PDB file of C-alpha atoms in Angstrom:
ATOM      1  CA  UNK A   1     -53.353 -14.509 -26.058  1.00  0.00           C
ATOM      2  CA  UNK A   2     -49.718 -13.616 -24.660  1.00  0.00           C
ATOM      3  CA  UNK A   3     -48.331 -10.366 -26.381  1.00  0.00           C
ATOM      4  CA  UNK A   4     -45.719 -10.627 -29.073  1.00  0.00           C
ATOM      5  CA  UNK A   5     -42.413  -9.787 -27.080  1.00  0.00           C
ATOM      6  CA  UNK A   6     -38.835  -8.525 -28.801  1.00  0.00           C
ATOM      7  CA  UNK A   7     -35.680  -9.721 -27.882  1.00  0.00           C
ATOM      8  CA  UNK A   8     -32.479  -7.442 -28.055  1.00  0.00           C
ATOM      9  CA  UNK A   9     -28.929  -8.842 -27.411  1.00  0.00           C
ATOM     10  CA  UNK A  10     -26.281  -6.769 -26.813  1.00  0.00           C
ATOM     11  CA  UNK A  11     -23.654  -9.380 -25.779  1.00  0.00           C
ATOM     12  CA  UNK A  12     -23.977 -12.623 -27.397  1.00  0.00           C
ATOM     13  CA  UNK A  13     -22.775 -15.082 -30.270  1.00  0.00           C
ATOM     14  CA  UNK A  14     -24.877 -12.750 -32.304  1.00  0.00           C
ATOM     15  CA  UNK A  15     -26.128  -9.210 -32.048  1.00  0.00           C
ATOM     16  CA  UNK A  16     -29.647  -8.159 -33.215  1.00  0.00           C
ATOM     17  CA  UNK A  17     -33.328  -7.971 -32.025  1.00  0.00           C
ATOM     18  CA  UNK A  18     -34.914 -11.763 -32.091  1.00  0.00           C
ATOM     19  CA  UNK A  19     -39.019 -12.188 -32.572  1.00  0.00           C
ATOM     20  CA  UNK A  20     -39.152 -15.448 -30.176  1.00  0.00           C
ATOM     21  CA  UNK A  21     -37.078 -16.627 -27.439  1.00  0.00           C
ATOM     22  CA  UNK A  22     -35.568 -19.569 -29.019  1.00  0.00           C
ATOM     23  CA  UNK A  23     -34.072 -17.724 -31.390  1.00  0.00           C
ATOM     24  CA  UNK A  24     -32.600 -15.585 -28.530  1.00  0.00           C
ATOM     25  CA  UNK A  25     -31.366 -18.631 -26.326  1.00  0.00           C
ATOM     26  CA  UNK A  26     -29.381 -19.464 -29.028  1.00  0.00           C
ATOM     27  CA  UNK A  27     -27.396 -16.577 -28.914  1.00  0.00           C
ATOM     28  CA  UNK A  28     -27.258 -16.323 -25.086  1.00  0.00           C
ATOM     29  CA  UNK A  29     -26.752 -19.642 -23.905  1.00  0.00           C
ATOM     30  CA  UNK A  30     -23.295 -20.576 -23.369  1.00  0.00           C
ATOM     31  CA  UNK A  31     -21.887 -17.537 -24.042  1.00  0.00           C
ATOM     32  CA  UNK A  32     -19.507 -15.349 -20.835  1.00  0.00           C
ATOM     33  CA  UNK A  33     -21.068 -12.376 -20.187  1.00  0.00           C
ATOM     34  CA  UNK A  34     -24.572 -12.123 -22.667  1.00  0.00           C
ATOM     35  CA  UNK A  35     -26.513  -9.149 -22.282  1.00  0.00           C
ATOM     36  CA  UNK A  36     -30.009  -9.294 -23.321  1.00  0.00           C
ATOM     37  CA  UNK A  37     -33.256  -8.262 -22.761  1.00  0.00           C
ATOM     38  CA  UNK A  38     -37.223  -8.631 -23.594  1.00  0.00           C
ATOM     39  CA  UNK A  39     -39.433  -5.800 -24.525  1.00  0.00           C
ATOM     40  CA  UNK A  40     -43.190  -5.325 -25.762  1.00  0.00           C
ATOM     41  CA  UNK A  41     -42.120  -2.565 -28.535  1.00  0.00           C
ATOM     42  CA  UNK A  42     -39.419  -2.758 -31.006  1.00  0.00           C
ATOM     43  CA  UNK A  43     -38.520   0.280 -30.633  1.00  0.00           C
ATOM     44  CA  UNK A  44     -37.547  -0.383 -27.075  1.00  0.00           C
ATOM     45  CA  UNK A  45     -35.825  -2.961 -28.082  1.00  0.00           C
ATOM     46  CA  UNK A  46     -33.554  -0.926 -30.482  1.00  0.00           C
ATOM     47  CA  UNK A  47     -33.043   2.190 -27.633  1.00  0.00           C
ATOM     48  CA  UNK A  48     -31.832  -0.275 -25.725  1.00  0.00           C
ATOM     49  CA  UNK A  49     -29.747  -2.531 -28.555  1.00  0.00           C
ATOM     50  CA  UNK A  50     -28.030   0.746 -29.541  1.00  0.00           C
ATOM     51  CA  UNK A  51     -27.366   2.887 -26.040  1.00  0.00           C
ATOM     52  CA  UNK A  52     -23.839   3.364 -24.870  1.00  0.00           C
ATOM     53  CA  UNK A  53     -23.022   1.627 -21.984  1.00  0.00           C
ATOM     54  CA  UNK A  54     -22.002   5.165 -20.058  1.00  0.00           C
ATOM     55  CA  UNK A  55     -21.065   3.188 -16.863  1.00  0.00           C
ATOM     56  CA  UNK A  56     -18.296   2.228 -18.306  1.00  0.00           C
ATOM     57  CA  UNK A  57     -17.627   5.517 -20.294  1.00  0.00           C
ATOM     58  CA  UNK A  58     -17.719   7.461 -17.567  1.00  0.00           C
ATOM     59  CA  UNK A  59     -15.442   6.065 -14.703  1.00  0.00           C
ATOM     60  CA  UNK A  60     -12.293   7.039 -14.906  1.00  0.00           C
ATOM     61  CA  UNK A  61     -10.290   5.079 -12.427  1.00  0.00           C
ATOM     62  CA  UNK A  62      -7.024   6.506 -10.505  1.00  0.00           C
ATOM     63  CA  UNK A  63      -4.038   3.955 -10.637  1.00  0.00           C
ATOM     64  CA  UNK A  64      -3.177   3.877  -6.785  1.00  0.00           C
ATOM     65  CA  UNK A  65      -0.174   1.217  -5.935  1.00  0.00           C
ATOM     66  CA  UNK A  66      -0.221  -0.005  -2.181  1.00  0.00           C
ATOM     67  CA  UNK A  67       1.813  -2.448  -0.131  1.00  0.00           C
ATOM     68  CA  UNK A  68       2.948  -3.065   3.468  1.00  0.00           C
ATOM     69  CA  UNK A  69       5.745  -3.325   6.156  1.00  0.00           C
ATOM     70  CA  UNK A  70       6.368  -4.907   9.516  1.00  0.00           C
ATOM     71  CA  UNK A  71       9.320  -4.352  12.242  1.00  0.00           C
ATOM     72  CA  UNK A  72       8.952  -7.418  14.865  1.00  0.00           C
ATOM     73  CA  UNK A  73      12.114  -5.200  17.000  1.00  0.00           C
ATOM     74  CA  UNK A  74      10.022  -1.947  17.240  1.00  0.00           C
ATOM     75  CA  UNK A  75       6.441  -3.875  17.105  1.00  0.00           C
ATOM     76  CA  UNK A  76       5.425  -1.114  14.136  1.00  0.00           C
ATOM     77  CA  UNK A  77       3.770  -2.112  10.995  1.00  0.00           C
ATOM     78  CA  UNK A  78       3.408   0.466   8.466  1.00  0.00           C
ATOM     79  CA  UNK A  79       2.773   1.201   4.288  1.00  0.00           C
ATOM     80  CA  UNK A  80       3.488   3.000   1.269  1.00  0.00           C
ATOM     81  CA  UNK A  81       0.886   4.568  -0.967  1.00  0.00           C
ATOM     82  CA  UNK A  82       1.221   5.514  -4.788  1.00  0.00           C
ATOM     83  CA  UNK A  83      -1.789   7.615  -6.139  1.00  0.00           C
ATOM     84  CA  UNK A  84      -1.679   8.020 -10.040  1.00  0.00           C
ATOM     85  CA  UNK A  85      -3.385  11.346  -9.943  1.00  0.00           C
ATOM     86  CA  UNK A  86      -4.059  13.580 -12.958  1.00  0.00           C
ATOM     87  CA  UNK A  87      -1.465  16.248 -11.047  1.00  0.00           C
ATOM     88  CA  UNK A  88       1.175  13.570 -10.795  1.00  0.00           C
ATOM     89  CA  UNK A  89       2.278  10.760  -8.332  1.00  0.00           C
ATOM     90  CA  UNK A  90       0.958  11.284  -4.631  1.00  0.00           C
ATOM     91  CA  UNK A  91       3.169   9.471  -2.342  1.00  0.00           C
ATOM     92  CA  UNK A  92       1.905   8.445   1.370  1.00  0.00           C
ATOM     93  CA  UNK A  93       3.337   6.905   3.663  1.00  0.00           C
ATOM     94  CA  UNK A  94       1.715   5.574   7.549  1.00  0.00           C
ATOM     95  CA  UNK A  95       2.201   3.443  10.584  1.00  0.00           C
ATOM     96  CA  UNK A  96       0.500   2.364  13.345  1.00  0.00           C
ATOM     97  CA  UNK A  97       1.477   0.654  16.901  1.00  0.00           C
ATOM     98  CA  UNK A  98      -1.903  -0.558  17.896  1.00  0.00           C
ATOM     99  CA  UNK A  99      -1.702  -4.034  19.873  1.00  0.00           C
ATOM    100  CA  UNK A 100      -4.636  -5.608  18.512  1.00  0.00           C
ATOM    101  CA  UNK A 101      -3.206  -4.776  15.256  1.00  0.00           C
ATOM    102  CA  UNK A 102       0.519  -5.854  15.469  1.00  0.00           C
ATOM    103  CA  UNK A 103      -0.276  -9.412  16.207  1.00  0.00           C
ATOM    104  CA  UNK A 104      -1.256  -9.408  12.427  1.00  0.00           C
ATOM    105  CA  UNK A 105       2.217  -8.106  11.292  1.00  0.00           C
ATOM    106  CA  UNK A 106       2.887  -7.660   7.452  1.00  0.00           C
ATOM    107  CA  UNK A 107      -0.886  -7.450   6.939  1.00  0.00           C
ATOM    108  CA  UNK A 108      -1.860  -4.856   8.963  1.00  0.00           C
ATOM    109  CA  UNK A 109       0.297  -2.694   7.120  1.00  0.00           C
ATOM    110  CA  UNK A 110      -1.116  -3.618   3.680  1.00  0.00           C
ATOM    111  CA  UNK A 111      -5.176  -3.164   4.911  1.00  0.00           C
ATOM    112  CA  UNK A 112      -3.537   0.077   6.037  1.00  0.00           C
ATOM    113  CA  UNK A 113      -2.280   0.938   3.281  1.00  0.00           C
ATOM    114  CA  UNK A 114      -5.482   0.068   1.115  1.00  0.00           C
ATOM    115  CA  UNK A 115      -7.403   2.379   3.754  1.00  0.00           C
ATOM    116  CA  UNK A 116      -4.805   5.317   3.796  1.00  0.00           C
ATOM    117  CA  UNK A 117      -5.708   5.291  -0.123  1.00  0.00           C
ATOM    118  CA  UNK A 118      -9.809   4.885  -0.124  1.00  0.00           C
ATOM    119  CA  UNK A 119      -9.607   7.950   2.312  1.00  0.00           C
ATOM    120  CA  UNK A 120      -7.440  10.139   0.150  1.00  0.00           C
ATOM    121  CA  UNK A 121      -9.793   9.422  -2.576  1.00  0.00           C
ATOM    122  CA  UNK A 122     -12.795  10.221  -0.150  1.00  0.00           C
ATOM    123  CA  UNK A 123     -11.157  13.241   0.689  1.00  0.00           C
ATOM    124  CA  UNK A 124      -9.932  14.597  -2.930  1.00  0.00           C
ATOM    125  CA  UNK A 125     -13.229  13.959  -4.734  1.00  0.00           C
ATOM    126  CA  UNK A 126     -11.924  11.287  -6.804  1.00  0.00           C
ATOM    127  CA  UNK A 127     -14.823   8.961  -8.040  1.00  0.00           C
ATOM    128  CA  UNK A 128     -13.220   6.056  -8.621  1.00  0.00           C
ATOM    129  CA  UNK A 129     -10.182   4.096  -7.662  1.00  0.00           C
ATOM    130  CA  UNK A 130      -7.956   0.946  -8.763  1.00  0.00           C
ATOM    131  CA  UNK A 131      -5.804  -0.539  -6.316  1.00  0.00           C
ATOM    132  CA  UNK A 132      -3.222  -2.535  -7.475  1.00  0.00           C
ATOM    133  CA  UNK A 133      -2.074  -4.665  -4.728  1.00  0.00           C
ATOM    134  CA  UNK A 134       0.610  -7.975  -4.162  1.00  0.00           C
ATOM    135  CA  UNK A 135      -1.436  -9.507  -1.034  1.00  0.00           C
ATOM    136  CA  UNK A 136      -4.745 -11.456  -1.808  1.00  0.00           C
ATOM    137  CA  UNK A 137      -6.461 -10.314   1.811  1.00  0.00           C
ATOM    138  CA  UNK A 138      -6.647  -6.632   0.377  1.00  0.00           C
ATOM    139  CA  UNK A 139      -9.144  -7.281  -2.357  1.00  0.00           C
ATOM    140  CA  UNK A 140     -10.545 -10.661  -0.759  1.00  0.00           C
ATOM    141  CA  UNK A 141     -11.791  -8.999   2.291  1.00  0.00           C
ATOM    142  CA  UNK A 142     -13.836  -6.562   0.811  1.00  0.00           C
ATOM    143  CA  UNK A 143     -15.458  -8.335  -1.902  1.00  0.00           C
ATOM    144  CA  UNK A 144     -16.598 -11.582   1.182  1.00  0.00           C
ATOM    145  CA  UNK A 145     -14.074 -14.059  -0.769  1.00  0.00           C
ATOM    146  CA  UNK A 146     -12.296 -14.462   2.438  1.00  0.00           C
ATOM    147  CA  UNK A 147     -14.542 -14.092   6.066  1.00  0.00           C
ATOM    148  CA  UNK A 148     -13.252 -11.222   8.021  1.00  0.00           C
ATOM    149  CA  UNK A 149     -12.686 -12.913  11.565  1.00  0.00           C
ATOM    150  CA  UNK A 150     -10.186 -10.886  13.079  1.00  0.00           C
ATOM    151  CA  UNK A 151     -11.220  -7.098  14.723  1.00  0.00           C
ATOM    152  CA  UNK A 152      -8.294  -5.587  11.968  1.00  0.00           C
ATOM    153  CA  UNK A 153      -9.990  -7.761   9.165  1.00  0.00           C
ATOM    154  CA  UNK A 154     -13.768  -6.961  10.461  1.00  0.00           C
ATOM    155  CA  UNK A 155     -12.636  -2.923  10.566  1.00  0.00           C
ATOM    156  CA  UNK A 156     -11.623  -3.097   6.966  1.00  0.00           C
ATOM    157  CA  UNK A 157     -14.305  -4.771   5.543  1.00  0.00           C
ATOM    158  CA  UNK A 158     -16.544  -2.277   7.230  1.00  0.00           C
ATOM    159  CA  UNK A 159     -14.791   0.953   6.193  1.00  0.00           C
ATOM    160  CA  UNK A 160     -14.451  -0.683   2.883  1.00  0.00           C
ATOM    161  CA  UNK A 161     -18.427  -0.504   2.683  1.00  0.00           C
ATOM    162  CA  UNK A 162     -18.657   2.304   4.276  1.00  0.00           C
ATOM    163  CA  UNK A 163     -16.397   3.755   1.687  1.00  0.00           C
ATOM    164  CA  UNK A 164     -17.740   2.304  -1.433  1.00  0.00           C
ATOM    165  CA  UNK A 165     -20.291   4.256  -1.237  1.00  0.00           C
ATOM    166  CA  UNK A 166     -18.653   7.059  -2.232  1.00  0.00           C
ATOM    167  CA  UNK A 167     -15.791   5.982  -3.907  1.00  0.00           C
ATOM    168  CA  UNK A 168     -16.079   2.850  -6.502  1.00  0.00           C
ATOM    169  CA  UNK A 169     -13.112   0.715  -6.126  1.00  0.00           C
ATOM    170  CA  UNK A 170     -11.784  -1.918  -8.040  1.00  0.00           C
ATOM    171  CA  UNK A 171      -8.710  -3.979  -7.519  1.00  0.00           C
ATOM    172  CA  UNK A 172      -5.578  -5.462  -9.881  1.00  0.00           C
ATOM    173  CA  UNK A 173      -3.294  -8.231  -8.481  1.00  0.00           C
ATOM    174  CA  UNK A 174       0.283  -7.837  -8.916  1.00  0.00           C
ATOM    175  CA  UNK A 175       3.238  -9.974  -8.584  1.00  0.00           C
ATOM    176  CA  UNK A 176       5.322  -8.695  -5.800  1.00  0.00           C
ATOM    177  CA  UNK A 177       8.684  -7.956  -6.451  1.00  0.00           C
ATOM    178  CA  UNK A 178       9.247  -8.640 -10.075  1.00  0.00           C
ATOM    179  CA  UNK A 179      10.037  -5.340 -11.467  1.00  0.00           C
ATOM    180  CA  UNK A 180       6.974  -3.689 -11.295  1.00  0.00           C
ATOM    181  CA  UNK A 181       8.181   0.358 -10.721  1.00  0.00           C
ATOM    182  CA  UNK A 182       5.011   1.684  -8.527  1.00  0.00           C
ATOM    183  CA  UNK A 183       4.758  -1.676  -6.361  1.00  0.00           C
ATOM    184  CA  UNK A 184       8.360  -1.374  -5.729  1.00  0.00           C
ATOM    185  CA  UNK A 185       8.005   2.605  -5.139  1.00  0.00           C
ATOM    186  CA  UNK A 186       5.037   1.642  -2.950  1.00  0.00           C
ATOM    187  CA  UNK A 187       7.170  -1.196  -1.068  1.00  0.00           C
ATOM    188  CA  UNK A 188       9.881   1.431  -0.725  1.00  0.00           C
ATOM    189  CA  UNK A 189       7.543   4.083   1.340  1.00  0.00           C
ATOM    190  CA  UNK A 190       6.379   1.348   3.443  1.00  0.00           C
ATOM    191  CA  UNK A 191       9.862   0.321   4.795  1.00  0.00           C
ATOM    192  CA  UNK A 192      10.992   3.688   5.308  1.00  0.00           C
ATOM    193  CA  UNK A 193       7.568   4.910   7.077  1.00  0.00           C
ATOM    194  CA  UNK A 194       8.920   2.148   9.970  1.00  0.00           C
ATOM    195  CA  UNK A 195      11.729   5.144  10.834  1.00  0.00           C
ATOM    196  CA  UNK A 196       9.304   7.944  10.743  1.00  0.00           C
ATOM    197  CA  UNK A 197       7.947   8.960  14.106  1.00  0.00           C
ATOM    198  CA  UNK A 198       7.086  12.671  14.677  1.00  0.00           C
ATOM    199  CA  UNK A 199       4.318  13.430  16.836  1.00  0.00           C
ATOM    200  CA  UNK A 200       2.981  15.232  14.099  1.00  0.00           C
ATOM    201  CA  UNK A 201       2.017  12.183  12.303  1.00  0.00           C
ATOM    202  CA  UNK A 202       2.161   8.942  14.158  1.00  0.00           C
ATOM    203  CA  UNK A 203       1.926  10.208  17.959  1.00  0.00           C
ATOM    204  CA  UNK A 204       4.408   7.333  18.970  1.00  0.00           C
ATOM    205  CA  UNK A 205       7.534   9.962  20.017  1.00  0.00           C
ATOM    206  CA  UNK A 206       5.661   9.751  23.432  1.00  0.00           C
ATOM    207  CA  UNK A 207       7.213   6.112  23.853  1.00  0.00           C
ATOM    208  CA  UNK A 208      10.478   7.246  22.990  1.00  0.00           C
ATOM    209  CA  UNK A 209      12.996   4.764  23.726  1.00  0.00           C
ATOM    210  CA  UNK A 210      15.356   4.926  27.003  1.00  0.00           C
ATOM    211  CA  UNK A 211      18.700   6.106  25.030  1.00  0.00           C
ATOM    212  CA  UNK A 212      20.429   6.046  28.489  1.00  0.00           C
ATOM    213  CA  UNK A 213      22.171   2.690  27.738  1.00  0.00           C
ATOM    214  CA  UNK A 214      23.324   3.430  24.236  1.00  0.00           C
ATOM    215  CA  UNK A 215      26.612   3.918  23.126  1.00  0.00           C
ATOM    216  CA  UNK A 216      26.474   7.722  21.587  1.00  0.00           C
ATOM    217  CA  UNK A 217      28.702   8.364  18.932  1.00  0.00           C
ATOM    218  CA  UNK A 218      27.929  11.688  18.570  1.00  0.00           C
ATOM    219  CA  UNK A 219      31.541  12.933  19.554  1.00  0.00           C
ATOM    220  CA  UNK A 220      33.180  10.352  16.688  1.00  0.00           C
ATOM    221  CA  UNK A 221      34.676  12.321  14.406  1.00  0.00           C
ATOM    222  CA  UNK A 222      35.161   9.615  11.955  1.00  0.00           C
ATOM    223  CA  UNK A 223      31.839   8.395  12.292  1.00  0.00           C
ATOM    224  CA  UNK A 224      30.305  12.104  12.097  1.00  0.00           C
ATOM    225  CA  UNK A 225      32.275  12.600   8.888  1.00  0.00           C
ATOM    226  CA  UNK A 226      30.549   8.975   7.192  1.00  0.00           C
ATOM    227  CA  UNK A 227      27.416  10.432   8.587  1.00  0.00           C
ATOM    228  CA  UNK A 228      27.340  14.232   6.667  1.00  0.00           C
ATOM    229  CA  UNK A 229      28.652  12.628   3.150  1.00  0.00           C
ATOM    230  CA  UNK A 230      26.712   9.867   3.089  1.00  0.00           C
ATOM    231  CA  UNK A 231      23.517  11.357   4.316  1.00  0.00           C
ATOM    232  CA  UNK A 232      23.662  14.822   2.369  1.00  0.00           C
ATOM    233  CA  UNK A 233      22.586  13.349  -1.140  1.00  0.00           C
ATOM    234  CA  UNK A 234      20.341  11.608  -1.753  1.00  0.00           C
ATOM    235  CA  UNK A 235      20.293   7.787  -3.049  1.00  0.00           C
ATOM    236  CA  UNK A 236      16.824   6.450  -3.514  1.00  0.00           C
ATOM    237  CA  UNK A 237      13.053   7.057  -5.304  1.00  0.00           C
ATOM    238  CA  UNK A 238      12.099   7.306  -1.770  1.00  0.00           C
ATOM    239  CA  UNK A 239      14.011   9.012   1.579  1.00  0.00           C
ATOM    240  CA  UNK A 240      12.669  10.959   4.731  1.00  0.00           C
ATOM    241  CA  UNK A 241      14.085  14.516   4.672  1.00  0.00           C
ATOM    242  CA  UNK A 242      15.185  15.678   8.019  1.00  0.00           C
ATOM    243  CA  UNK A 243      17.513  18.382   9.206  1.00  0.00           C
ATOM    244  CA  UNK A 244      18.899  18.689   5.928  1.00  0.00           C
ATOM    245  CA  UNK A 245      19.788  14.895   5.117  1.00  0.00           C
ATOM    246  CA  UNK A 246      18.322  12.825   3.170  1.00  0.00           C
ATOM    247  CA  UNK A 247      17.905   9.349   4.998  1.00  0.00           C
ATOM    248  CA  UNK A 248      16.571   6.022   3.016  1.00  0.00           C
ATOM    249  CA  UNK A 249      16.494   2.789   3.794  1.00  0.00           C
ATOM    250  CA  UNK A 250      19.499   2.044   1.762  1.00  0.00           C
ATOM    251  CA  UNK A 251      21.941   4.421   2.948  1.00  0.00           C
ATOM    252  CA  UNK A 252      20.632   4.008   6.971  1.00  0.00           C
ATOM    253  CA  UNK A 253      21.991   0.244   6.254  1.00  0.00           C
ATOM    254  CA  UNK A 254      25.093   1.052   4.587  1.00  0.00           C
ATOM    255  CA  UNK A 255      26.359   3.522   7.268  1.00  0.00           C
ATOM    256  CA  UNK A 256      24.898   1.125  10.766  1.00  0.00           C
ATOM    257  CA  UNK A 257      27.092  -1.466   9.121  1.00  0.00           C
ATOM    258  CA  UNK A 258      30.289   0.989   8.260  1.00  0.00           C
ATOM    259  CA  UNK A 259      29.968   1.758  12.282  1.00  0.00           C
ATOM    260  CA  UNK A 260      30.333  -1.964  12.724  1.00  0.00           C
ATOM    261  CA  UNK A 261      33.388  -2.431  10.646  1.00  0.00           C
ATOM    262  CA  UNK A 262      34.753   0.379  12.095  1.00  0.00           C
ATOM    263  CA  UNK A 263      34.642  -1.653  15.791  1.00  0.00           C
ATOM    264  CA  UNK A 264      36.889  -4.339  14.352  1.00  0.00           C
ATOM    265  CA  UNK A 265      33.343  -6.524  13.592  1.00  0.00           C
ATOM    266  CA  UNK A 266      32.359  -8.735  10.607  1.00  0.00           C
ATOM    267  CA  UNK A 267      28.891  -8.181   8.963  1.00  0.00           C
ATOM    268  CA  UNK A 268      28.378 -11.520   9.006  1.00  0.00           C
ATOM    269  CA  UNK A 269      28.152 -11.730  12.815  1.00  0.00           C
ATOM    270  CA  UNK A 270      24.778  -9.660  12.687  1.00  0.00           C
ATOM    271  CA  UNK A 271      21.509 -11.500  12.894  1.00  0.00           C
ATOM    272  CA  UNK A 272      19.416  -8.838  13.547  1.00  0.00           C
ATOM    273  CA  UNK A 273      19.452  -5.030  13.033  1.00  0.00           C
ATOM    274  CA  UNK A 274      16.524  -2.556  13.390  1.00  0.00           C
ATOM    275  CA  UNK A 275      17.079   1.046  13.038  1.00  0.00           C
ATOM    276  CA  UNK A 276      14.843   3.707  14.723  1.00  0.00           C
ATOM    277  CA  UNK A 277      14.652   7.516  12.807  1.00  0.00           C
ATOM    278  CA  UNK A 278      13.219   9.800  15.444  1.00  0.00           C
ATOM    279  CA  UNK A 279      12.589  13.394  13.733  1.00  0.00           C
ATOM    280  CA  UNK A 280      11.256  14.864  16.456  1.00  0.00           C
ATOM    281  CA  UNK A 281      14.679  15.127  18.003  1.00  0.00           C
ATOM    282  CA  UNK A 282      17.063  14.799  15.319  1.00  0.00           C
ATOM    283  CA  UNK A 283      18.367  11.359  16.562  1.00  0.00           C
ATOM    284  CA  UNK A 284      19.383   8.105  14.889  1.00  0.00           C
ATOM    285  CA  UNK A 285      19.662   4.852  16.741  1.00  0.00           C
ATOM    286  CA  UNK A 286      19.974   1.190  15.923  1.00  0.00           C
ATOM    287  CA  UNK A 287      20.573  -2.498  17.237  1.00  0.00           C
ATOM    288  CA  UNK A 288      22.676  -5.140  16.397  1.00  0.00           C
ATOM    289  CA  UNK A 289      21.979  -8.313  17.753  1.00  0.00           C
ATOM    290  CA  UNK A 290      24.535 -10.871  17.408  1.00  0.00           C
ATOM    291  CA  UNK A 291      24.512 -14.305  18.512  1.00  0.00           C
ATOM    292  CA  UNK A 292      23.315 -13.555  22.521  1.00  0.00           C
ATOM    293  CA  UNK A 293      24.406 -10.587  22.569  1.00  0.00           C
ATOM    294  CA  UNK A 294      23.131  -7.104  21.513  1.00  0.00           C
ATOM    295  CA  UNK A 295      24.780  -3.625  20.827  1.00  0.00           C
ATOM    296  CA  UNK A 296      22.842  -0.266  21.172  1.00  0.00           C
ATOM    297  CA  UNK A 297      23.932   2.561  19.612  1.00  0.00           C
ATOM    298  CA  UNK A 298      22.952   6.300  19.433  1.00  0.00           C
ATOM    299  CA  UNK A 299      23.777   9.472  17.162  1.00  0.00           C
ATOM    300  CA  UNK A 300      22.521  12.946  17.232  1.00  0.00           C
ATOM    301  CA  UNK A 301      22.577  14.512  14.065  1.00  0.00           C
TER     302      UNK A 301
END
């Protein structure tokens, strides 16, 4: 004779404890999400009907906001991080150069981006994380949605489970540019991190570009004027500090093309410009390309 079993639902079209299992399919079947469970005792049955799910009571997930850049001129990806922490908002901000990597362009900076955080949250004790991120590849990778094929994709997934086990990490899809203030704060780092290159942090001021066939404006006193007012506030969420100016992505624009105007040029003429920050030496430079030809300039701040 087969021992009289209990059936407890937690999640179902009805809670309660059910004496026979046709009673409990009834409340299970069909429904997203049931929760049951059999037991020989009724009183296991109730422990378990009426326990707090502390899983979910406990974790306390960290906001983080992540997103990524890509320079095709200097061959740099890079990204922006946003941590949520209890102290306030951690901002980070990282590139990389590496030539298997740069093939992958935009993307490499956003995996980056959704490492740079993981480790921070490895490194600050912080439990649990949840990444809220505008590219599909950053959540699909890890969870074996999409097959990691490519040596970048195959090094995230693995530091992703390598990771996970101390971290728990969940992830929240957001619609890129619509508003959103921390995806555009996060979007913001990652564009400006493209113009940071100390040794300190990126170890790329080794390949310092040849400024021997740049025009140097350093002695232009018109253009050195535009360069201390426009630089010495600042004009963004987000800006690289260096040698007392304040440089962001929209004032570095603003002044490369108020140095074109002042040659006699139309903006329109540009149809590429890439700007290099280099820190390490106090030095600005850019390139305008324009039709076949291209203009290099220099200025030492």
């Amino acid at each position: 004779m087969s021992k009289k079993k209990y059936y407890a639902v937690r999640k179902g079209k009805q809670r309660g404890i059910f004496e026979t299992w046709g009673e409990c399919s009834k409340q299970v079947n069909g429904f997203s999400g049931a929760e049951y469970k059999s037991f020989l005792t009724i009183n296991e049955a109730e422990t378990y009907l009426n326990r707090v799910d502390t899983e979910k009571e406990v974790i306390d997930y960290i906001d983080v906001y992540v997103d990524g850049s890509y320079d095709s001129n200097l061959s740099i990806y890079s990204c922006g991080v946003v941590i949520l922490d209890k102290t306030g908002e951690v901002k980070l901000q990282e590139n990389g150069n590496n030539t298997e990597l740069v093939t992958m362009n935009n993307v490499a900076g956003e995996l980056l981006g959704a490492m740079l955080a993981m480790k921070y949250a490895a490194e600050h004790s912080i439990t649990a994380i949840n990444i809220h991120y505008d590219y599909e590849g950053i959540r699909s990778w890890c969870t074996g949605d999409w097959k990691a094929n490519k040596l970048g994709t195959k090094e995230y997934k693995k530091f992703y489970d390598d990771i996970s086990k101390k971290v728990k990490v969940k992830f929240t899809k957001v619609k890129a540019h619509t508003g959103d203030y921390y995806n555009e704060l996060a979007d913001q780092l990652a564009k400006e991190a493209i113009w940071i290159t100390t040794s300190e942090k990126r170890n790329i001021s080794a390949n310092r570009t040849d400024y021997n066939n740049y025009i140097d404006l350093t002695d232009n006193i018109n253009i050195v004027s535009s360069f201390e007012s426009m630089f010495e506030k600042k004009d963004s969420l987000c800006y690289i500090t260096s040698n007392k100016y304040y440089f962001s992505e929209k004032n570095l624009n603003k002044f490369v093309k108020l140095c074109w105007k002042n040659e006699g040029r139309r903006i329109k003429e540009i149809i590429n410009l890439s700007i290099h920050l280099d820190t390490d030496i106090n030095t600005m430079s850019w390139v305008v390309n324009v039709k076949e030809e291209e203009f290099k300039y220099i200025i030492k701040y």
